[in-house]
PDB file of C-alpha atoms in Angstrom:
ATOM      1  CA  ARG A 176      90.241  16.765 -30.949  1.00 91.00           C
ATOM      2  CA  ALA A 177      89.809  18.744 -27.695  1.00 93.00           C
ATOM      3  CA  ASP A 178      87.301  21.007 -29.422  1.00 95.00           C
ATOM      4  CA  LEU A 179      85.282  17.979 -30.588  1.00 96.00           C
ATOM      5  CA  LEU A 180      85.312  16.484 -27.098  1.00 96.00           C
ATOM      6  CA  THR A 181      84.094  19.806 -25.722  1.00 96.00           C
ATOM      7  CA  LEU A 182      81.224  19.827 -28.226  1.00 95.00           C
ATOM      8  CA  GLN A 183      80.424  16.221 -27.329  1.00 97.00           C
ATOM      9  CA  THR A 184      80.423  17.166 -23.652  1.00 95.00           C
ATOM     10  CA  HIS A 185      77.894  19.908 -24.301  1.00 93.00           C
ATOM     11  CA  SER A 186      75.702  17.661 -26.459  1.00 94.00           C
ATOM     12  CA  LEU A 187      75.600  14.963 -23.792  1.00 95.00           C
ATOM     13  CA  TYR A 188      74.852  17.644 -21.170  1.00 92.00           C
ATOM     14  CA  LEU A 189      71.861  18.828 -23.209  1.00 91.00           C
ATOM     15  CA  LEU A 190      70.601  15.232 -23.325  1.00 93.00           C
ATOM     16  CA  ASN A 191      70.927  15.004 -19.504  1.00 91.00           C
ATOM     17  CA  ARG A 192      73.497  12.239 -19.892  1.00 94.00           C
ATOM     18  CA  PHE A 193      75.621  13.702 -17.139  1.00 92.00           C
ATOM     19  CA  ASP A 194      77.872  10.698 -16.433  1.00 94.00           C
ATOM     20  CA  ALA A 195      78.868  10.388 -20.096  1.00 97.00           C
ATOM     21  CA  SER A 196      79.159  14.160 -20.377  1.00 96.00           C
ATOM     22  CA  LEU A 197      81.411  14.299 -17.326  1.00 96.00           C
ATOM     23  CA  ALA A 198      83.707  11.606 -18.727  1.00 97.00           C
ATOM     24  CA  SER A 199      83.923  13.498 -22.025  1.00 97.00           C
ATOM     25  CA  ALA A 200      84.551  16.763 -20.171  1.00 97.00           C
ATOM     26  CA  LYS A 201      87.412  15.293 -18.168  1.00 97.00           C
ATOM     27  CA  GLU A 202      89.034  14.053 -21.358  1.00 97.00           C
ATOM     28  CA  ALA A 203      88.497  17.430 -23.065  1.00 97.00           C
ATOM     29  CA  VAL A 204      90.086  19.309 -20.158  1.00 98.00           C
ATOM     30  CA  ALA A 205      93.032  16.919 -20.024  1.00 97.00           C
ATOM     31  CA  MET A 206      93.630  17.214 -23.746  1.00 97.00           C
ATOM     32  CA  SER A 207      93.158  21.001 -23.749  1.00 97.00           C
ATOM     33  CA  SER A 208      95.614  21.328 -20.875  1.00 96.00           C
ATOM     34  CA  GLU A 209      98.322  19.846 -23.092  1.00 96.00           C
ATOM     35  CA  GLN A 210      97.726  22.374 -25.878  1.00 95.00           C
ATOM     36  CA  ASP A 211      98.913  25.967 -26.061  1.00 92.00           C
ATOM     37  CA  ASP A 212      95.395  27.367 -26.510  1.00 95.00           C
ATOM     38  CA  PRO A 213      93.987  29.096 -23.423  1.00 95.00           C
ATOM     39  CA  ASP A 214      90.640  29.785 -25.129  1.00 95.00           C
ATOM     40  CA  GLN A 215      90.144  26.077 -25.861  1.00 96.00           C
ATOM     41  CA  LEU A 216      91.084  25.162 -22.297  1.00 97.00           C
ATOM     42  CA  ALA A 217      88.576  27.744 -21.032  1.00 97.00           C
ATOM     43  CA  ARG A 218      85.856  26.308 -23.332  1.00 96.00           C
ATOM     44  CA  SER A 219      86.597  22.811 -22.052  1.00 97.00           C
ATOM     45  CA  LEU A 220      86.517  23.978 -18.431  1.00 98.00           C
ATOM     46  CA  ILE A 221      83.215  25.800 -18.977  1.00 96.00           C
ATOM     47  CA  ALA A 222      81.712  22.641 -20.509  1.00 96.00           C
ATOM     48  CA  TYR A 223      83.089  20.627 -17.597  1.00 97.00           C
ATOM     49  CA  ALA A 224      81.599  23.075 -15.107  1.00 95.00           C
ATOM     50  CA  ARG A 225      78.147  22.963 -16.659  1.00 92.00           C
ATOM     51  CA  THR A 226      77.920  19.202 -16.520  1.00 94.00           C
ATOM     52  CA  SER A 227      79.706  18.845 -13.186  1.00 92.00           C
ATOM     53  CA  LEU A 228      77.127  21.144 -11.599  1.00 88.00           C
ATOM     54  CA  TRP A 229      74.681  18.241 -11.954  1.00 86.00           C
ATOM     55  CA  ALA A 230      77.034  15.241 -12.024  1.00 89.00           C
ATOM     56  CA  VAL A 231      79.320  16.241  -9.132  1.00 87.00           C
ATOM     57  CA  GLY A 232      77.954  19.398  -7.490  1.00 82.00           C
ATOM     58  CA  PRO A 233      78.171  23.178  -7.506  1.00 82.00           C
ATOM     59  CA  GLU A 234      81.537  23.324  -5.743  1.00 83.00           C
ATOM     60  CA  SER A 235      83.121  21.344  -8.583  1.00 88.00           C
ATOM     61  CA  ALA A 236      81.494  23.698 -11.104  1.00 89.00           C
ATOM     62  CA  ARG A 237      82.741  26.751  -9.194  1.00 89.00           C
ATOM     63  CA  GLU A 238      86.299  25.451  -9.145  1.00 93.00           C
ATOM     64  CA  ALA A 239      86.281  24.727 -12.888  1.00 96.00           C
ATOM     65  CA  ILE A 240      84.875  28.156 -13.772  1.00 95.00           C
ATOM     66  CA  GLU A 241      87.379  29.919 -11.531  1.00 95.00           C
ATOM     67  CA  ARG A 242      90.134  27.993 -13.316  1.00 97.00           C
ATOM     68  CA  ALA A 243      88.671  29.013 -16.699  1.00 97.00           C
ATOM     69  CA  LEU A 244      88.656  32.673 -15.630  1.00 96.00           C
ATOM     70  CA  ALA A 245      92.248  32.389 -14.434  1.00 97.00           C
ATOM     71  CA  VAL A 246      93.286  30.860 -17.759  1.00 96.00           C
ATOM     72  CA  LEU A 247      91.509  33.642 -19.674  1.00 96.00           C
ATOM     73  CA  GLY A 248      92.819  36.464 -17.487  1.00 95.00           C
ATOM     74  CA  GLU A 249      91.668  40.022 -17.989  1.00 92.00           C
ATOM     75  CA  ASP A 250      92.715  40.017 -21.643  1.00 91.00           C
ATOM     76  CA  GLY A 251      91.049  36.744 -22.633  1.00 92.00           C
ATOM     77  CA  GLU A 252      88.256  36.424 -25.161  1.00 91.00           C
ATOM     78  CA  LEU A 253      85.460  38.746 -24.058  1.00 92.00           C
ATOM     79  CA  GLU A 254      82.656  36.338 -24.952  1.00 91.00           C
ATOM     80  CA  LEU A 255      84.203  33.488 -22.979  1.00 93.00           C
ATOM     81  CA  ARG A 256      84.775  35.755 -19.979  1.00 94.00           C
ATOM     82  CA  ALA A 257      81.119  36.873 -20.067  1.00 92.00           C
ATOM     83  CA  ILE A 258      79.916  33.271 -20.222  1.00 91.00           C
ATOM     84  CA  ALA A 259      82.298  32.200 -17.458  1.00 92.00           C
ATOM     85  CA  HIS A 260      81.185  34.954 -15.081  1.00 91.00           C
ATOM     86  CA  ALA A 261      77.519  34.089 -15.702  1.00 89.00           C
ATOM     87  CA  ASP A 262      78.261  30.408 -15.107  1.00 89.00           C
ATOM     88  CA  LEU A 263      80.169  31.291 -11.942  1.00 88.00           C
ATOM     89  CA  ALA A 264      77.166  33.264 -10.719  1.00 85.00           C
ATOM     90  CA  ARG A 265      75.064  30.171 -11.390  1.00 83.00           C
ATOM     91  CA  ALA A 266      77.447  27.828  -9.565  1.00 83.00           C
ATOM     92  CA  VAL A 267      77.830  30.145  -6.569  1.00 79.00           C
ATOM     93  CA  GLY A 268      74.062  30.620  -6.449  1.00 73.00           C
ATOM     94  CA  GLU A 269      73.539  26.848  -6.531  1.00 66.00           C
ATOM     95  CA  LEU A 270      76.039  26.380  -3.687  1.00 58.00           C
ATOM     96  CA  ALA A 271      73.580  28.254  -1.525  1.00 49.00           C
ATOM     97  CA  THR A 272      70.477  26.295  -2.530  1.00 50.00           C
ATOM     98  CA  VAL A 273      71.498  22.656  -2.568  1.00 47.00           C
ATOM     99  CA  GLY A 274      72.357  22.419   1.114  1.00 45.00           C
ATOM    100  CA  SER A 275      69.856  21.659   3.835  1.00 40.00           C
ATOM    101  CA  VAL A 276      69.247  25.386   4.356  1.00 42.00           C
ATOM    102  CA  ALA A 277      69.085  27.776   1.398  1.00 46.00           C
ATOM    103  CA  GLN A 278      71.115  30.948   1.801  1.00 54.00           C
ATOM    104  CA  ALA A 279      71.574  33.798  -0.665  1.00 65.00           C
ATOM    105  CA  ASN A 280      75.089  34.562  -1.866  1.00 73.00           C
ATOM    106  CA  PRO A 281      76.019  38.152  -2.814  1.00 78.00           C
ATOM    107  CA  VAL A 282      79.055  36.830  -4.723  1.00 82.00           C
ATOM    108  CA  ALA A 283      76.579  35.487  -7.289  1.00 82.00           C
ATOM    109  CA  VAL A 284      75.338  39.054  -7.851  1.00 86.00           C
ATOM    110  CA  GLU A 285      78.910  40.315  -8.317  1.00 86.00           C
ATOM    111  CA  HIS A 286      79.724  37.720 -10.981  1.00 86.00           C
ATOM    112  CA  ALA A 287      76.396  38.160 -12.755  1.00 87.00           C
ATOM    113  CA  GLU A 288      76.983  41.934 -12.868  1.00 90.00           C
ATOM    114  CA  ARG A 289      80.471  41.338 -14.289  1.00 89.00           C
ATOM    115  CA  ALA A 290      79.004  38.940 -16.858  1.00 88.00           C
ATOM    116  CA  LEU A 291      76.495  41.622 -17.860  1.00 89.00           C
ATOM    117  CA  GLN A 292      79.241  44.265 -18.211  1.00 90.00           C
ATOM    118  CA  LEU A 293      81.264  41.967 -20.451  1.00 89.00           C
ATOM    119  CA  ALA A 294      78.238  40.811 -22.449  1.00 88.00           C
ATOM    120  CA  GLU A 295      77.330  44.401 -23.245  1.00 90.00           C
ATOM    121  CA  GLN A 296      80.753  44.807 -24.880  1.00 89.00           C
ATOM    122  CA  VAL A 297      80.312  41.800 -27.192  1.00 88.00           C
ATOM    123  CA  GLU A 298      78.958  42.861 -30.583  1.00 86.00           C
ATOM    124  CA  GLY A 299      76.171  40.832 -32.147  1.00 86.00           C
ATOM    125  CA  ARG A 300      75.515  38.486 -29.196  1.00 87.00           C
ATOM    126  CA  PRO A 301      72.477  39.834 -27.305  1.00 90.00           C
ATOM    127  CA  GLU A 302      71.785  36.359 -25.921  1.00 88.00           C
ATOM    128  CA  LEU A 303      74.901  36.742 -23.750  1.00 87.00           C
ATOM    129  CA  ARG A 304      73.235  39.769 -22.174  1.00 90.00           C
ATOM    130  CA  GLY A 305      70.078  37.719 -21.604  1.00 91.00           C
ATOM    131  CA  TYR A 306      72.096  34.888 -20.064  1.00 85.00           C
ATOM    132  CA  ALA A 307      73.795  37.303 -17.657  1.00 88.00           C
ATOM    133  CA  LEU A 308      70.486  38.995 -16.789  1.00 92.00           C
ATOM    134  CA  MET A 309      68.921  35.612 -16.022  1.00 88.00           C
ATOM    135  CA  TYR A 310      71.498  34.866 -13.338  1.00 85.00           C
ATOM    136  CA  LEU A 311      71.610  38.463 -12.126  1.00 88.00           C
ATOM    137  CA  GLY A 312      67.846  38.431 -11.627  1.00 90.00           C
ATOM    138  CA  SER A 313      67.917  35.108  -9.812  1.00 84.00           C
ATOM    139  CA  ALA A 314      70.787  36.211  -7.573  1.00 84.00           C
ATOM    140  CA  ARG A 315      69.119  39.536  -6.758  1.00 87.00           C
ATOM    141  CA  LEU A 316      65.835  37.873  -5.873  1.00 86.00           C
ATOM    142  CA  ALA A 317      67.707  35.435  -3.632  1.00 80.00           C
ATOM    143  CA  ILE A 318      69.112  38.323  -1.579  1.00 83.00           C
ATOM    144  CA  GLY A 319      65.720  40.042  -1.407  1.00 86.00           C
ATOM    145  CA  ASP A 320      66.289  42.650  -4.125  1.00 90.00           C
ATOM    146  CA  GLY A 321      63.023  43.049  -6.039  1.00 92.00           C
ATOM    147  CA  ALA A 322      64.894  44.496  -9.037  1.00 94.00           C
ATOM    148  CA  GLY A 323      65.737  40.892  -9.840  1.00 91.00           C
ATOM    149  CA  ALA A 324      62.213  40.452 -11.232  1.00 94.00           C
ATOM    150  CA  ASP A 325      62.897  43.206 -13.783  1.00 96.00           C
ATOM    151  CA  ASP A 326      66.222  41.556 -14.699  1.00 95.00           C
ATOM    152  CA  LEU A 327      64.420  38.264 -15.303  1.00 92.00           C
ATOM    153  CA  ALA A 328      61.724  39.967 -17.387  1.00 95.00           C
ATOM    154  CA  HIS A 329      64.428  41.569 -19.553  1.00 95.00           C
ATOM    155  CA  ALA A 330      66.226  38.232 -19.830  1.00 93.00           C
ATOM    156  CA  ILE A 331      63.058  36.497 -21.004  1.00 92.00           C
ATOM    157  CA  GLY A 332      62.435  39.264 -23.525  1.00 93.00           C
ATOM    158  CA  ILE A 333      65.905  38.763 -24.983  1.00 92.00           C
ATOM    159  CA  LEU A 334      66.169  34.990 -24.722  1.00 90.00           C
ATOM    160  CA  GLN A 335      62.813  34.200 -26.303  1.00 89.00           C
ATOM    161  CA  ASP A 336      64.476  35.072 -29.621  1.00 87.00           C
ATOM    162  CA  PHE A 337      67.388  32.727 -28.845  1.00 83.00           C
ATOM    163  CA  PRO A 338      65.886  29.429 -27.685  1.00 73.00           C
ATOM    164  CA  ARG A 339      68.295  27.108 -25.896  1.00 67.00           C
ATOM    165  CA  THR A 340      67.395  23.774 -24.446  1.00 59.00           C
ATOM    166  CA  ASP A 341      69.524  24.350 -21.359  1.00 63.00           C
ATOM    167  CA  LEU A 342      67.843  27.568 -20.199  1.00 59.00           C
TER     168      LEU A 342
END
């Protein structure tokens, strides 16, 4: 059931139904927390973080992703760790832009680079590399590093073959 709630959370997120998605995410996390399946808990926390970015705010998303990474540890599923680091880069980057004064955050670059390292180790999932490059490029541009434009160009080149409604 936790896996179905996590899928529902993501579906509602894609429909921009953030309040309903957040309620589903909370239930998914609660149910996953009671199971002995760290990967499922991480999936639920990642889904929660994505919707809470818009429904609650970037700090809530950051906290959920950091919890997901802690649950996964260094030996957790590589794909989930890559996604979580990219999502953490996104949340940390958003923390800097939603306030009254935008400010770049080098921590976003660190997590996007880690996401890219992990994504490059996952066989058969080039879209994970594109996802990481998207946030790496954005984070680099935010700190004034022009190489971010090349990262974004590479991300677009990869992701155009993997259309997602949330990118």
